[in-house]
Amino acid sequence: EKRLLNALLASYNTLERPVANESEPLEVRFGLTLQQIIDVDEKNQILTTNVWLNLEWNDYNLRWNDSEFGGVKDLRITPNKLWKPDVLMYNSADEGFDGTYQTNVVVRSGGSCLYVPPGIFKSTCKMDITWFPFDDQHCDMKFGSWTYDGNQLDLVLKDENGGDLSDFITNGEWYLIGMPGKKNTITYACCPEPYVDVTFTIMIRRRTLYYFFNLIVPCVLISSMALLGFTLPPDSGEKLTLGVTILLSLTVFLNLVAETLPQVSDAIPLLGTYFNCIMFMVASSVVLTVVVLNYHHRTADIHEMPQWMSTNIYITKF
């Protein structure tokens, strides 16, 4: 291997695009393996994932006859000693921008190169929480060469079905629907040349079981107790006490719920709208209870019928 490495890298130029014909683009097959969804930050609009990239290309300058080098068919070479495509995630939210860990490149005798760097990726994602907690989110991970245009480097989707999900670790809060991939060729305003990118869309759906049993069911039970106040007789002193107690209980419960709701102002969550309606209904029942008790306890000794009301009653009677 030592003799082979010296022979291959003696005159190798890491800045040279490894193609036989300079006028042809170098084809790079690109794939992605999703290992885990680490975090979905609705407030900052950031998706954090554990991902393995998969890049394959053929280096014209790294070919040898294995019979001349003791039957060595492949080598592991550090990426800083080879030319490798500068593929980055365009919509990265990471402080260092590139979140991959540099691993060795597997080079075979025919010149094929395999580079599989793992990494923790933070990508920007526009999230819509209108239907929270029954919402779906679609987050893009856009990869492409940072300096090579489509005439120099052609990025090809490795699997037409999208990303590899065979080793995906399930998330307790989100259910993975799928991860399709798509190749795009875009001409930007800065440059006349077309640039190629591969975009993977991570489609996830929120698991609602936790929110249903811990938020929705208790709220429905508390609010339904407000109806019991109308079944009590008007002269019962506990009629108003029950309504106020329910209102206070619901207020305390909503303070706990507010910590669970996504802290964004782009849209009003469905669950937040539901709780506001429940609060309005319970508060209205308390007001109506006060009105009913007020009229029930009025007597002729302390209250006098208004003149307009007695006149209307007299006219209606005759």
mmCIF file of C-alpha atoms in Angstrom:
data_model
loop_
_atom_site.group_PDB
_atom_site.id
_atom_site.type_symbol
_atom_site.label_atom_id
_atom_site.label_comp_id
_atom_site.label_asym_id
_atom_site.label_seq_id
_atom_site.Cartn_x
_atom_site.Cartn_y
_atom_site.Cartn_z
ATOM 1 C CA GLU A 1 0.000 0.000 0.000
ATOM 2 C CA LYS A 2 2.866 2.374 0.759
ATOM 3 C CA ARG A 3 4.321 1.996 -2.730
ATOM 4 C CA LEU A 4 0.877 2.432 -4.263
ATOM 5 C CA LEU A 5 0.150 5.578 -2.243
ATOM 6 C CA ASN A 6 3.477 7.100 -3.227
ATOM 7 C CA ALA A 7 2.810 6.313 -6.882
ATOM 8 C CA LEU A 8 -0.697 7.784 -6.845
ATOM 9 C CA LEU A 9 -0.083 10.905 -4.765
ATOM 10 C CA ALA A 10 3.395 11.840 -5.980
ATOM 11 C CA SER A 11 2.115 14.105 -8.741
ATOM 12 C CA TYR A 12 -1.523 14.376 -7.636
ATOM 13 C CA ASN A 13 -3.046 17.867 -7.597
ATOM 14 C CA THR A 14 -5.933 18.294 -5.139
ATOM 15 C CA LEU A 15 -7.124 21.406 -7.000
ATOM 16 C CA GLU A 16 -7.499 19.636 -10.340
ATOM 17 C CA ARG A 17 -10.957 18.411 -11.296
ATOM 18 C CA PRO A 18 -10.371 14.687 -12.042
ATOM 19 C CA VAL A 19 -11.814 14.290 -15.538
ATOM 20 C CA ALA A 20 -10.310 12.980 -18.782
ATOM 21 C CA ASN A 21 -12.022 15.705 -20.822
ATOM 22 C CA GLU A 22 -12.078 19.186 -19.284
ATOM 23 C CA SER A 23 -15.158 20.148 -21.298
ATOM 24 C CA GLU A 24 -17.302 17.441 -19.685
ATOM 25 C CA PRO A 25 -18.876 17.691 -16.217
ATOM 26 C CA LEU A 26 -17.840 15.313 -13.467
ATOM 27 C CA GLU A 27 -20.784 13.185 -12.362
ATOM 28 C CA VAL A 28 -21.216 12.875 -8.590
ATOM 29 C CA ARG A 29 -23.864 10.509 -7.276
ATOM 30 C CA PHE A 30 -25.344 11.903 -4.090
ATOM 31 C CA GLY A 31 -27.439 10.137 -1.469
ATOM 32 C CA LEU A 32 -28.491 10.711 2.108
ATOM 33 C CA THR A 33 -29.143 8.360 5.034
ATOM 34 C CA LEU A 34 -31.345 9.728 7.808
ATOM 35 C CA GLN A 35 -30.393 8.253 11.174
ATOM 36 C CA GLN A 36 -32.428 10.317 13.630
ATOM 37 C CA ILE A 37 -34.518 13.441 14.075
ATOM 38 C CA ILE A 38 -32.876 15.061 17.093
ATOM 39 C CA ASP A 39 -34.911 18.236 17.558
ATOM 40 C CA VAL A 40 -37.659 20.278 15.917
ATOM 41 C CA ASP A 41 -37.449 23.888 17.114
ATOM 42 C CA GLU A 42 -40.681 25.637 16.118
ATOM 43 C CA LYS A 43 -39.658 28.947 17.711
ATOM 44 C CA ASN A 44 -36.351 29.315 15.848
ATOM 45 C CA GLN A 45 -37.556 27.372 12.767
ATOM 46 C CA ILE A 46 -34.644 24.896 12.910
ATOM 47 C CA LEU A 47 -34.607 21.137 12.287
ATOM 48 C CA THR A 48 -31.710 19.157 13.799
ATOM 49 C CA THR A 49 -30.961 15.740 12.301
ATOM 50 C CA ASN A 50 -28.326 13.019 12.413
ATOM 51 C CA VAL A 51 -27.454 12.303 8.779
ATOM 52 C CA TRP A 52 -24.899 10.366 6.735
ATOM 53 C CA LEU A 53 -24.005 11.824 3.345
ATOM 54 C CA ASN A 54 -23.077 9.494 0.494
ATOM 55 C CA LEU A 55 -20.971 10.809 -2.389
ATOM 56 C CA GLU A 56 -19.619 8.671 -5.226
ATOM 57 C CA TRP A 57 -17.516 9.799 -8.177
ATOM 58 C CA ASN A 58 -14.767 8.491 -10.430
ATOM 59 C CA ASP A 59 -11.303 10.026 -10.168
ATOM 60 C CA TYR A 60 -9.463 9.720 -13.473
ATOM 61 C CA ASN A 61 -6.093 10.205 -11.729
ATOM 62 C CA LEU A 62 -6.556 7.428 -9.157
ATOM 63 C CA ARG A 63 -6.478 4.278 -11.258
ATOM 64 C CA TRP A 64 -4.052 1.373 -10.997
ATOM 65 C CA ASN A 65 -3.557 -2.245 -11.895
ATOM 66 C CA ASP A 66 -3.957 -4.182 -8.660
ATOM 67 C CA SER A 67 -1.782 -7.039 -9.939
ATOM 68 C CA GLU A 68 1.193 -4.661 -10.059
ATOM 69 C CA PHE A 69 0.776 -3.636 -6.415
ATOM 70 C CA GLY A 70 0.405 -6.917 -4.574
ATOM 71 C CA GLY A 71 -3.314 -7.313 -5.263
ATOM 72 C CA VAL A 72 -4.312 -4.112 -3.427
ATOM 73 C CA LYS A 73 -7.805 -3.329 -4.709
ATOM 74 C CA ASP A 74 -8.751 -0.376 -2.521
ATOM 75 C CA LEU A 75 -7.267 2.343 -0.326
ATOM 76 C CA ARG A 76 -8.445 4.606 2.506
ATOM 77 C CA ILE A 77 -7.139 8.122 2.000
ATOM 78 C CA THR A 78 -7.803 11.253 4.039
ATOM 79 C CA PRO A 79 -9.946 13.768 2.092
ATOM 80 C CA ASN A 80 -7.415 16.608 2.397
ATOM 81 C CA LYS A 81 -5.028 14.693 0.103
ATOM 82 C CA LEU A 82 -7.612 14.175 -2.649
ATOM 83 C CA TRP A 83 -9.941 16.228 -4.751
ATOM 84 C CA LYS A 84 -13.477 15.949 -3.411
ATOM 85 C CA PRO A 85 -16.657 17.782 -4.367
ATOM 86 C CA ASP A 86 -17.398 20.819 -2.199
ATOM 87 C CA VAL A 87 -20.995 19.783 -1.551
ATOM 88 C CA LEU A 88 -22.597 21.746 1.283
ATOM 89 C CA MET A 89 -26.103 22.218 2.646
ATOM 90 C CA TYR A 90 -27.344 25.562 1.340
ATOM 91 C CA ASN A 91 -29.952 26.157 4.066
ATOM 92 C CA SER A 92 -27.637 25.365 6.977
ATOM 93 C CA ALA A 93 -28.313 27.021 10.353
ATOM 94 C CA ASP A 94 -25.150 25.662 11.978
ATOM 95 C CA GLU A 95 -22.599 28.113 13.388
ATOM 96 C CA GLY A 96 -19.821 26.380 11.440
ATOM 97 C CA PHE A 97 -22.131 25.985 8.419
ATOM 98 C CA ASP A 98 -20.733 22.511 7.621
ATOM 99 C CA GLY A 99 -21.687 19.983 10.288
ATOM 100 C CA THR A 100 -19.997 16.904 8.795
ATOM 101 C CA TYR A 101 -17.173 14.869 10.308
ATOM 102 C CA GLN A 102 -14.286 14.333 7.876
ATOM 103 C CA THR A 103 -13.782 10.603 7.212
ATOM 104 C CA ASN A 104 -11.504 8.701 4.849
ATOM 105 C CA VAL A 105 -12.324 8.354 1.166
ATOM 106 C CA VAL A 106 -12.478 4.747 -0.078
ATOM 107 C CA VAL A 107 -10.675 4.590 -3.440
ATOM 108 C CA ARG A 108 -10.847 1.477 -5.636
ATOM 109 C CA SER A 109 -8.523 0.409 -8.423
ATOM 110 C CA GLY A 110 -10.937 1.517 -11.142
ATOM 111 C CA GLY A 111 -10.857 5.093 -9.829
ATOM 112 C CA SER A 112 -14.234 5.017 -8.065
ATOM 113 C CA CYS A 113 -14.297 7.075 -4.851
ATOM 114 C CA LEU A 114 -16.751 6.673 -1.979
ATOM 115 C CA TYR A 115 -17.045 9.388 0.659
ATOM 116 C CA VAL A 116 -19.564 8.908 3.499
ATOM 117 C CA PRO A 117 -19.199 11.680 6.101
ATOM 118 C CA PRO A 118 -21.625 11.589 9.061
ATOM 119 C CA GLY A 119 -22.814 14.783 10.683
ATOM 120 C CA ILE A 120 -25.317 16.636 12.849
ATOM 121 C CA PHE A 121 -27.146 19.022 10.534
ATOM 122 C CA LYS A 122 -29.140 22.084 11.552
ATOM 123 C CA SER A 123 -31.327 23.227 8.679
ATOM 124 C CA THR A 124 -33.709 26.144 8.435
ATOM 125 C CA CYS A 125 -37.339 25.114 8.039
ATOM 126 C CA LYS A 126 -40.460 27.241 7.652
ATOM 127 C CA MET A 127 -42.988 25.630 10.002
ATOM 128 C CA ASP A 128 -46.752 26.170 10.077
ATOM 129 C CA ILE A 129 -48.255 25.408 13.503
ATOM 130 C CA THR A 130 -51.823 26.445 12.626
ATOM 131 C CA TRP A 131 -53.117 22.888 13.128
ATOM 132 C CA PHE A 132 -51.031 22.165 16.244
ATOM 133 C CA PRO A 133 -51.060 19.472 17.634
ATOM 134 C CA PHE A 134 -52.482 17.842 14.472
ATOM 135 C CA ASP A 135 -49.873 19.379 12.160
ATOM 136 C CA ASP A 136 -47.547 18.078 9.447
ATOM 137 C CA GLN A 137 -44.220 19.728 8.690
ATOM 138 C CA HIS A 138 -42.171 19.589 5.488
ATOM 139 C CA CYS A 139 -38.516 20.547 5.941
ATOM 140 C CA ASP A 140 -36.041 20.774 3.053
ATOM 141 C CA MET A 141 -32.349 19.882 3.124
ATOM 142 C CA LYS A 142 -30.794 21.443 0.023
ATOM 143 C CA PHE A 143 -27.335 20.190 -1.015
ATOM 144 C CA GLY A 144 -25.156 21.389 -3.856
ATOM 145 C CA SER A 145 -21.661 22.385 -4.905
ATOM 146 C CA TRP A 146 -20.623 25.766 -3.549
ATOM 147 C CA THR A 147 -18.267 26.754 -6.385
ATOM 148 C CA TYR A 148 -18.716 24.335 -9.308
ATOM 149 C CA ASP A 149 -21.553 25.057 -11.724
ATOM 150 C CA GLY A 150 -23.554 22.460 -13.612
ATOM 151 C CA ASN A 151 -21.124 22.487 -16.540
ATOM 152 C CA GLN A 152 -18.293 21.352 -14.255
ATOM 153 C CA LEU A 153 -20.033 19.142 -11.698
ATOM 154 C CA ASP A 154 -23.267 17.255 -12.281
ATOM 155 C CA LEU A 155 -24.943 16.194 -9.051
ATOM 156 C CA VAL A 156 -27.098 13.098 -9.598
ATOM 157 C CA LEU A 157 -29.638 11.658 -7.176
ATOM 158 C CA LYS A 158 -28.376 8.229 -6.122
ATOM 159 C CA ASP A 159 -31.819 6.781 -5.340
ATOM 160 C CA GLU A 160 -34.917 8.039 -7.158
ATOM 161 C CA ASN A 161 -37.023 7.144 -4.110
ATOM 162 C CA GLY A 162 -35.191 9.726 -2.008
ATOM 163 C CA GLY A 163 -33.205 9.242 1.180
ATOM 164 C CA ASP A 164 -32.321 5.973 2.883
ATOM 165 C CA LEU A 165 -34.540 5.317 5.927
ATOM 166 C CA SER A 166 -33.509 1.729 6.668
ATOM 167 C CA ASP A 167 -31.585 2.672 9.844
ATOM 168 C CA PHE A 168 -33.901 5.443 11.035
ATOM 169 C CA ILE A 169 -34.432 5.665 14.810
ATOM 170 C CA THR A 170 -38.042 6.615 15.594
ATOM 171 C CA ASN A 171 -38.797 9.864 17.386
ATOM 172 C CA GLY A 172 -41.166 10.014 20.361
ATOM 173 C CA GLU A 173 -42.831 13.254 19.263
ATOM 174 C CA TRP A 174 -42.707 13.041 15.472
ATOM 175 C CA TYR A 175 -43.679 10.352 12.986
ATOM 176 C CA LEU A 176 -41.638 10.219 9.769
ATOM 177 C CA ILE A 177 -43.890 10.112 6.703
ATOM 178 C CA GLY A 178 -41.150 10.008 4.081
ATOM 179 C CA MET A 179 -38.104 11.733 2.624
ATOM 180 C CA PRO A 180 -38.344 12.159 -1.158
ATOM 181 C CA GLY A 181 -35.484 13.689 -3.117
ATOM 182 C CA LYS A 182 -35.406 15.903 -6.184
ATOM 183 C CA LYS A 183 -32.696 17.234 -8.484
ATOM 184 C CA ASN A 184 -32.935 20.923 -9.419
ATOM 185 C CA THR A 185 -31.052 23.040 -11.932
ATOM 186 C CA ILE A 186 -31.225 26.740 -11.076
ATOM 187 C CA THR A 187 -29.696 29.845 -12.650
ATOM 188 C CA TYR A 188 -29.093 32.468 -9.967
ATOM 189 C CA ALA A 189 -29.070 36.232 -10.484
ATOM 190 C CA CYS A 190 -25.362 36.469 -9.655
ATOM 191 C CA CYS A 191 -24.105 34.010 -12.232
ATOM 192 C CA PRO A 192 -25.090 33.066 -15.797
ATOM 193 C CA GLU A 193 -24.129 29.396 -15.350
ATOM 194 C CA PRO A 194 -26.700 26.871 -14.092
ATOM 195 C CA TYR A 195 -26.116 25.332 -10.665
ATOM 196 C CA VAL A 196 -27.303 21.859 -9.715
ATOM 197 C CA ASP A 197 -28.640 20.911 -6.295
ATOM 198 C CA VAL A 198 -30.341 17.907 -4.731
ATOM 199 C CA THR A 199 -33.118 18.685 -2.249
ATOM 200 C CA PHE A 200 -34.457 16.160 0.242
ATOM 201 C CA THR A 201 -37.802 16.934 1.895
ATOM 202 C CA ILE A 202 -38.265 15.468 5.374
ATOM 203 C CA MET A 203 -42.009 15.032 5.895
ATOM 204 C CA ILE A 204 -42.990 14.552 9.534
ATOM 205 C CA ARG A 205 -46.277 14.369 11.455
ATOM 206 C CA ARG A 206 -46.701 15.198 15.125
ATOM 207 C CA ARG A 207 -47.782 12.372 17.424
ATOM 208 C CA THR A 208 -50.979 13.589 19.133
ATOM 209 C CA LEU A 209 -51.478 10.973 21.864
ATOM 210 C CA TYR A 210 -49.593 12.966 24.522
ATOM 211 C CA TYR A 211 -51.442 16.210 23.786
ATOM 212 C CA PHE A 212 -54.819 14.472 23.587
ATOM 213 C CA PHE A 213 -54.685 12.837 27.023
ATOM 214 C CA ASN A 214 -52.760 15.585 28.847
ATOM 215 C CA LEU A 215 -54.301 18.722 27.351
ATOM 216 C CA ILE A 216 -57.512 18.163 25.428
ATOM 217 C CA VAL A 217 -59.269 15.593 27.660
ATOM 218 C CA PRO A 218 -58.701 17.511 30.963
ATOM 219 C CA CYS A 219 -59.864 20.747 29.359
ATOM 220 C CA VAL A 220 -63.055 19.127 28.042
ATOM 221 C CA LEU A 221 -63.833 17.632 31.452
ATOM 222 C CA ILE A 222 -63.273 20.918 33.286
ATOM 223 C CA SER A 223 -65.314 22.963 30.818
ATOM 224 C CA SER A 224 -68.197 20.448 30.757
ATOM 225 C CA MET A 225 -68.624 20.923 34.505
ATOM 226 C CA ALA A 226 -69.771 24.480 33.788
ATOM 227 C CA LEU A 227 -73.044 23.016 32.484
ATOM 228 C CA LEU A 228 -73.730 21.548 35.913
ATOM 229 C CA GLY A 229 -74.179 25.041 37.303
ATOM 230 C CA PHE A 230 -77.373 25.510 35.284
ATOM 231 C CA THR A 231 -78.897 22.362 36.797
ATOM 232 C CA LEU A 232 -78.710 23.723 40.362
ATOM 233 C CA PRO A 233 -81.786 25.510 41.761
ATOM 234 C CA PRO A 234 -81.659 29.325 41.614
ATOM 235 C CA ASP A 235 -81.746 29.713 45.396
ATOM 236 C CA SER A 236 -78.649 27.529 45.822
ATOM 237 C CA GLY A 237 -75.635 29.465 47.076
ATOM 238 C CA GLU A 238 -73.210 27.026 45.476
ATOM 239 C CA LYS A 239 -74.424 27.894 41.967
ATOM 240 C CA LEU A 240 -72.081 30.871 41.607
ATOM 241 C CA THR A 241 -69.314 29.232 43.652
ATOM 242 C CA LEU A 242 -69.201 26.296 41.245
ATOM 243 C CA GLY A 243 -68.894 28.550 38.196
ATOM 244 C CA VAL A 244 -66.104 30.665 39.686
ATOM 245 C CA THR A 245 -64.216 27.562 40.862
ATOM 246 C CA ILE A 246 -64.370 26.056 37.370
ATOM 247 C CA LEU A 247 -63.148 29.320 35.845
ATOM 248 C CA LEU A 248 -60.196 29.492 38.250
ATOM 249 C CA SER A 249 -59.325 25.844 37.636
ATOM 250 C CA LEU A 250 -59.368 26.389 33.896
ATOM 251 C CA THR A 251 -57.176 29.489 34.239
ATOM 252 C CA VAL A 252 -54.549 27.583 36.232
ATOM 253 C CA PHE A 253 -54.674 24.742 33.703
ATOM 254 C CA LEU A 254 -54.208 27.134 30.789
ATOM 255 C CA ASN A 255 -51.038 28.520 32.386
ATOM 256 C CA LEU A 256 -49.590 25.016 32.218
ATOM 257 C CA VAL A 257 -50.799 24.573 28.644
ATOM 258 C CA ALA A 258 -49.136 27.836 27.550
ATOM 259 C CA GLU A 259 -45.720 26.312 28.287
ATOM 260 C CA THR A 260 -46.451 23.473 25.849
ATOM 261 C CA LEU A 261 -47.675 25.572 22.912
ATOM 262 C CA PRO A 262 -45.059 26.701 20.339
ATOM 263 C CA GLN A 263 -43.954 30.248 21.125
ATOM 264 C CA VAL A 264 -44.494 31.773 17.691
ATOM 265 C CA SER A 265 -46.725 34.575 16.437
ATOM 266 C CA ASP A 266 -46.875 33.680 12.743
ATOM 267 C CA ALA A 267 -50.080 31.698 13.251
ATOM 268 C CA ILE A 268 -52.533 30.911 16.044
ATOM 269 C CA PRO A 269 -52.444 27.199 16.951
ATOM 270 C CA LEU A 270 -55.702 25.285 16.707
ATOM 271 C CA LEU A 271 -55.322 24.152 20.315
ATOM 272 C CA GLY A 272 -54.860 27.746 21.482
ATOM 273 C CA THR A 273 -58.023 28.817 19.657
ATOM 274 C CA TYR A 274 -59.912 25.938 21.255
ATOM 275 C CA PHE A 275 -58.796 26.906 24.763
ATOM 276 C CA ASN A 276 -59.721 30.554 24.203
ATOM 277 C CA CYS A 277 -63.226 29.526 23.128
ATOM 278 C CA ILE A 278 -63.583 27.326 26.211
ATOM 279 C CA MET A 279 -62.482 30.194 28.461
ATOM 280 C CA PHE A 280 -65.044 32.486 26.837
ATOM 281 C CA MET A 281 -67.835 29.923 27.290
ATOM 282 C CA VAL A 282 -67.025 29.310 30.961
ATOM 283 C CA ALA A 283 -66.750 33.047 31.656
ATOM 284 C CA SER A 284 -70.106 33.592 29.915
ATOM 285 C CA SER A 285 -71.724 30.904 32.065
ATOM 286 C CA VAL A 286 -70.492 32.687 35.206
ATOM 287 C CA VAL A 287 -71.930 35.993 33.977
ATOM 288 C CA LEU A 288 -75.285 34.373 33.162
ATOM 289 C CA THR A 289 -75.333 32.718 36.586
ATOM 290 C CA VAL A 290 -74.861 36.122 38.239
ATOM 291 C CA VAL A 291 -77.714 37.565 36.153
ATOM 292 C CA VAL A 292 -80.042 34.661 37.041
ATOM 293 C CA LEU A 293 -79.292 34.956 40.769
ATOM 294 C CA ASN A 294 -79.804 38.713 40.622
ATOM 295 C CA TYR A 295 -83.287 38.397 39.163
ATOM 296 C CA HIS A 296 -84.170 35.456 41.387
ATOM 297 C CA HIS A 297 -83.459 37.282 44.647
ATOM 298 C CA ARG A 298 -85.277 40.499 43.711
ATOM 299 C CA THR A 299 -88.351 41.257 45.832
ATOM 300 C CA ALA A 300 -90.903 44.063 45.899
ATOM 301 C CA ASP A 301 -89.469 45.342 49.186
ATOM 302 C CA ILE A 302 -86.045 46.229 47.807
ATOM 303 C CA HIS A 303 -86.673 46.594 44.065
ATOM 304 C CA GLU A 304 -89.286 48.517 42.109
ATOM 305 C CA MET A 305 -90.377 47.584 38.611
ATOM 306 C CA PRO A 306 -89.326 50.200 36.024
ATOM 307 C CA GLN A 307 -92.099 52.364 34.617
ATOM 308 C CA TRP A 308 -91.434 51.307 31.014
ATOM 309 C CA MET A 309 -91.725 47.643 31.933
ATOM 310 C CA SER A 310 -95.003 48.059 33.810
ATOM 311 C CA THR A 311 -96.390 50.091 30.891
ATOM 312 C CA ASN A 312 -95.468 47.394 28.389
ATOM 313 C CA ILE A 313 -97.011 44.695 30.556
ATOM 314 C CA TYR A 314 -100.221 46.742 30.878
ATOM 315 C CA ILE A 315 -100.444 47.309 27.111
ATOM 316 C CA THR A 316 -99.756 43.656 26.370
ATOM 317 C CA LYS A 317 -102.401 42.551 28.862
ATOM 318 C CA PHE A 318 -105.162 44.731 27.446
#
